[in-house]
């Protein structure tokens, strides 16, 4: 075995467990030194990779989770075969976990109101409220809306965020459109019937939930935005939305 | 009653599998994403998907690779969904900086920074080999590349790290 071959092999596997490895190291002091350097390097690499690990937090699971199967192909390599819709937000998973955790641990505790849940969700998904000119793919938008919304007119505004998110235990479309004064969030809740408009107010956002047929739509803008801008977009959306259910 | 027992057995099996591999799962996710916050999200999503597909895991001996396969896919999905580009190594978030500088040992911090700066095609096989004990063949199968490519990447990863450490030592 030549020295360059040995060094190449040692750099891929410092244990030296390849044919001819030990013999070459015995015979060549320079390569033996290189082997020791690689082994010392690996000790440092192993120590560096062993970062602190936070406590394990297992999500709360429901029996329904156990029956919904998502196949995982162990041999798929880069191409996955998981069948869960990709537009289900990770936030949705965590919110469901928190919601169910609360119910299991303290069922007598009052649940947050619809407005409070929406404001908390807005804080959690702050990334959705970026000013951007990148529209979501049409297919993503259709898929997010497919279960609940039959028609909706977003006008000329760009839809830059579309995700299915869990509000009040149900997955609903969460959209962001780029208004003239900034991003406006729409949460379309086909089965949240309310009698009157409910104002929303958080540290960074404000808006309103308005009744629409047997459901409701939350329309939320950034704290510094004028409510009139939110109202104008909201009015158009509310007038054009029809539910599938 | 039978159904409750079946649910309890399923939960026990899941807890055993996850409990054994949680540390490796998190560390893999953290070094793949280079972000502790993203790693936590990826781990949570991995656990949820693993729970749902637990019945497809025929052999608990294969649990580690099974969990890591899910995590790898979830990490890719996370970055795809967030349209994130590569991390700017000169503009780390506080969480990323904390991940690199977790220890008081300057040599450890130096090595962590060097691994952090490695491109993912070199960093991932190194993590799989050194941290998770994967063989070349296992890494090739896991990453969907040929064994020759694995060997080349491991070789280059170590030489890059050695160069980085040597330069820091002489600076």
CSV table of N, CA and C in Angstrom, one decimal, chain A residues 92-160:
chain,number,residue,atom,x,y,z
A,92,UNK,N,-49.0,23.9,13.8
A,92,UNK,CA,-50.3,23.2,14.0
A,92,UNK,C,-50.1,22.0,14.9
A,93,UNK,N,-49.0,21.3,14.7
A,93,UNK,CA,-48.8,20.1,15.5
A,93,UNK,C,-48.6,20.5,17.0
A,94,UNK,N,-47.8,21.5,17.2
A,94,UNK,CA,-47.4,21.9,18.5
A,94,UNK,C,-48.6,22.5,19.2
A,95,UNK,N,-49.5,23.3,18.5
A,95,UNK,CA,-50.6,23.9,19.1
A,95,UNK,C,-51.6,22.8,19.5
A,96,UNK,N,-51.8,21.7,18.7
A,96,UNK,CA,-52.7,20.6,19.0
A,96,UNK,C,-52.1,20.0,20.3
A,97,UNK,N,-50.8,19.7,20.3
A,97,UNK,CA,-50.2,19.1,21.5
A,97,UNK,C,-50.5,19.9,22.7
A,98,UNK,N,-50.3,21.2,22.6
A,98,UNK,CA,-50.5,22.1,23.8
A,98,UNK,C,-52.0,22.0,24.2
A,99,UNK,N,-52.9,22.1,23.2
A,99,UNK,CA,-54.3,22.1,23.5
A,99,UNK,C,-54.7,20.8,24.2
A,100,UNK,N,-54.3,19.7,23.6
A,100,UNK,CA,-54.7,18.4,24.2
A,100,UNK,C,-54.0,18.2,25.6
A,101,UNK,N,-52.8,18.7,25.7
A,101,UNK,CA,-52.1,18.6,27.0
A,101,UNK,C,-52.9,19.3,28.1
A,102,UNK,N,-53.4,20.5,27.7
A,102,UNK,CA,-54.1,21.3,28.7
A,102,UNK,C,-55.4,20.5,29.1
A,103,UNK,N,-56.1,20.0,28.1
A,103,UNK,CA,-57.4,19.3,28.4
A,103,UNK,C,-57.1,18.0,29.3
A,104,UNK,N,-56.0,17.3,29.0
A,104,UNK,CA,-55.8,16.1,29.7
A,104,UNK,C,-55.3,16.4,31.2
A,105,UNK,N,-54.5,17.5,31.3
A,105,UNK,CA,-54.0,17.7,32.7
A,105,UNK,C,-55.0,18.5,33.5
A,106,UNK,N,-55.8,19.3,33.0
A,106,UNK,CA,-56.7,20.2,33.8
A,106,UNK,C,-57.9,20.5,33.1
A,107,UNK,N,-58.8,19.5,32.9
A,107,UNK,CA,-60.0,19.7,32.1
A,107,UNK,C,-60.9,20.8,32.7
A,108,UNK,N,-60.8,21.1,34.0
A,108,UNK,CA,-61.7,22.1,34.5
A,108,UNK,C,-61.1,23.5,34.2
A,109,UNK,N,-59.9,23.6,33.7
A,109,UNK,CA,-59.4,25.0,33.4
A,109,UNK,C,-60.0,25.5,32.2
A,110,UNK,N,-60.4,26.8,32.2
A,110,UNK,CA,-61.1,27.4,31.1
A,110,UNK,C,-60.2,27.6,29.9
A,111,UNK,N,-60.6,27.2,28.7
A,111,UNK,CA,-59.8,27.3,27.6
A,111,UNK,C,-59.7,28.7,27.1
A,112,UNK,N,-58.6,29.0,26.4
A,112,UNK,CA,-58.5,30.4,25.9
A,112,UNK,C,-59.6,30.7,24.9
A,113,UNK,N,-60.0,32.0,24.8
A,113,UNK,CA,-61.1,32.3,23.9
A,113,UNK,C,-60.6,32.2,22.5
A,114,UNK,N,-61.5,32.3,21.5
A,114,UNK,CA,-61.1,32.2,20.1
A,114,UNK,C,-60.1,33.3,19.8
A,115,UNK,N,-60.4,34.5,20.2
A,115,UNK,CA,-59.5,35.7,20.0
A,115,UNK,C,-58.2,35.5,20.6
A,116,UNK,N,-58.1,35.0,21.8
A,116,UNK,CA,-56.8,34.8,22.5
A,116,UNK,C,-56.0,33.7,21.7
A,117,UNK,N,-56.7,32.7,21.2
A,117,UNK,CA,-56.0,31.6,20.5
A,117,UNK,C,-55.4,32.2,19.2
A,118,UNK,N,-56.2,33.0,18.5
A,118,UNK,CA,-55.7,33.6,17.3
A,118,UNK,C,-54.5,34.5,17.5
A,119,UNK,N,-54.6,35.3,18.5
A,119,UNK,CA,-53.4,36.2,18.8
A,119,UNK,C,-52.2,35.4,19.2
A,120,UNK,N,-52.4,34.4,20.0
A,120,UNK,CA,-51.2,33.5,20.4
A,120,UNK,C,-50.6,32.9,19.2
A,121,UNK,N,-51.5,32.4,18.2
A,121,UNK,CA,-51.0,31.8,17.0
A,121,UNK,C,-50.3,32.8,16.2
A,122,UNK,N,-50.7,34.0,16.1
A,122,UNK,CA,-50.0,35.1,15.3
A,122,UNK,C,-48.6,35.3,15.9
A,123,UNK,N,-48.5,35.3,17.2
A,123,UNK,CA,-47.2,35.5,17.9
A,123,UNK,C,-46.3,34.3,17.5
A,124,UNK,N,-46.9,33.1,17.5
A,124,UNK,CA,-46.1,31.9,17.2
A,124,UNK,C,-45.6,31.9,15.8
A,125,UNK,N,-46.5,32.4,14.8
A,125,UNK,CA,-46.1,32.3,13.4
A,125,UNK,C,-45.7,33.7,12.9
A,126,UNK,N,-44.8,34.4,13.6
A,126,UNK,CA,-44.4,35.7,13.2
A,126,UNK,C,-43.8,35.8,11.8
A,127,UNK,N,-43.1,34.7,11.5
A,127,UNK,CA,-42.5,34.6,10.1
A,127,UNK,C,-43.4,34.8,9.0
A,128,UNK,N,-44.7,34.5,9.3
A,128,UNK,CA,-45.7,34.5,8.2
A,128,UNK,C,-46.0,36.0,7.8
A,129,UNK,N,-45.6,36.9,8.7
A,129,UNK,CA,-46.0,38.3,8.4
A,129,UNK,C,-44.9,39.2,7.8
A,130,UNK,N,-44.0,38.5,7.1
A,130,UNK,CA,-42.9,39.2,6.4
A,130,UNK,C,-43.5,40.0,5.2
A,131,UNK,N,-42.8,41.1,4.9
A,131,UNK,CA,-43.1,41.9,3.7
A,131,UNK,C,-42.3,41.2,2.6
A,132,UNK,N,-43.0,40.7,1.6
A,132,UNK,CA,-42.3,39.9,0.6
A,132,UNK,C,-43.1,40.0,-0.7
A,133,UNK,N,-42.4,39.7,-1.8
A,133,UNK,CA,-43.1,39.7,-3.1
A,133,UNK,C,-43.2,38.3,-3.7
A,134,UNK,N,-42.8,37.3,-2.9
A,134,UNK,CA,-42.9,35.9,-3.3
A,134,UNK,C,-44.2,35.3,-3.0
A,135,UNK,N,-45.0,35.0,-4.1
A,135,UNK,CA,-46.3,34.4,-3.9
A,135,UNK,C,-46.2,32.9,-3.6
A,136,UNK,N,-47.2,32.4,-2.8
A,136,UNK,CA,-47.3,31.0,-2.6
A,136,UNK,C,-47.7,30.3,-4.0
A,137,UNK,N,-47.2,29.1,-4.2
A,137,UNK,CA,-47.7,28.4,-5.4
A,137,UNK,C,-49.2,28.3,-5.4
A,138,UNK,N,-49.8,28.4,-6.6
A,138,UNK,CA,-51.2,28.3,-6.7
A,138,UNK,C,-51.8,26.9,-6.1
A,139,UNK,N,-51.0,25.9,-6.4
A,139,UNK,CA,-51.4,24.6,-5.9
A,139,UNK,C,-51.5,24.5,-4.4
A,140,UNK,N,-50.5,25.1,-3.8
A,140,UNK,CA,-50.5,25.2,-2.3
A,140,UNK,C,-51.7,25.9,-1.8
A,141,UNK,N,-52.0,27.0,-2.4
A,141,UNK,CA,-53.1,27.8,-1.9
A,141,UNK,C,-54.4,27.0,-2.1
A,142,UNK,N,-54.5,26.3,-3.2
A,142,UNK,CA,-55.8,25.5,-3.5
A,142,UNK,C,-55.9,24.4,-2.4
A,143,UNK,N,-54.7,23.7,-2.2
A,143,UNK,CA,-54.8,22.6,-1.2
A,143,UNK,C,-55.1,23.1,0.2
A,144,UNK,N,-54.6,24.2,0.6
A,144,UNK,CA,-54.9,24.7,1.9
A,144,UNK,C,-56.4,25.1,2.1
A,145,UNK,N,-56.9,25.6,1.0
A,145,UNK,CA,-58.3,26.1,1.1
A,145,UNK,C,-59.3,25.0,0.7
A,146,UNK,N,-58.8,23.9,0.2
A,146,UNK,CA,-59.7,22.9,-0.5
A,146,UNK,C,-60.9,22.4,0.4
A,147,UNK,N,-60.6,22.2,1.7
A,147,UNK,CA,-61.6,21.5,2.6
A,147,UNK,C,-62.7,22.5,3.0
A,148,UNK,N,-62.4,23.8,3.1
A,148,UNK,CA,-63.3,24.7,3.7
A,148,UNK,C,-63.9,25.8,2.9
A,149,UNK,N,-63.1,26.3,1.9
A,149,UNK,CA,-63.5,27.5,1.2
A,149,UNK,C,-63.8,27.2,-0.2
A,150,UNK,N,-65.1,27.6,-0.6
A,150,UNK,CA,-65.5,27.4,-1.9
A,150,UNK,C,-65.0,28.5,-2.9
A,151,UNK,N,-65.3,29.7,-2.4
A,151,UNK,CA,-64.8,30.9,-3.2
A,151,UNK,C,-64.3,31.9,-2.3
A,152,UNK,N,-63.3,32.7,-2.8
A,152,UNK,CA,-62.8,33.9,-2.1
A,152,UNK,C,-62.1,34.8,-3.1
A,153,UNK,N,-62.3,36.1,-2.9
A,153,UNK,CA,-61.7,37.1,-3.8
A,153,UNK,C,-60.6,37.8,-3.1
A,154,UNK,N,-59.3,37.5,-3.4
A,154,UNK,CA,-58.2,38.3,-2.8
A,154,UNK,C,-57.9,39.5,-3.5
A,155,UNK,N,-58.6,39.8,-4.6
A,155,UNK,CA,-58.4,41.0,-5.4
A,155,UNK,C,-57.0,40.9,-6.0
A,156,UNK,N,-56.3,42.1,-6.1
A,156,UNK,CA,-55.0,42.1,-6.8
A,156,UNK,C,-53.9,41.8,-5.8
A,157,UNK,N,-54.2,41.7,-4.5
A,157,UNK,CA,-53.2,41.5,-3.5
A,157,UNK,C,-52.5,40.1,-3.7
A,158,UNK,N,-51.2,40.1,-3.4
A,158,UNK,CA,-50.5,38.9,-3.5
A,158,UNK,C,-50.6,38.0,-2.2
A,159,UNK,N,-50.9,36.8,-2.4
A,159,UNK,CA,-51.0,35.8,-1.3
A,159,UNK,C,-49.6,35.3,-1.1
A,160,UNK,N,-49.0,35.6,0.0
A,160,UNK,CA,-47.6,35.2,0.2
A,160,UNK,C,-47.4,34.1,1.3
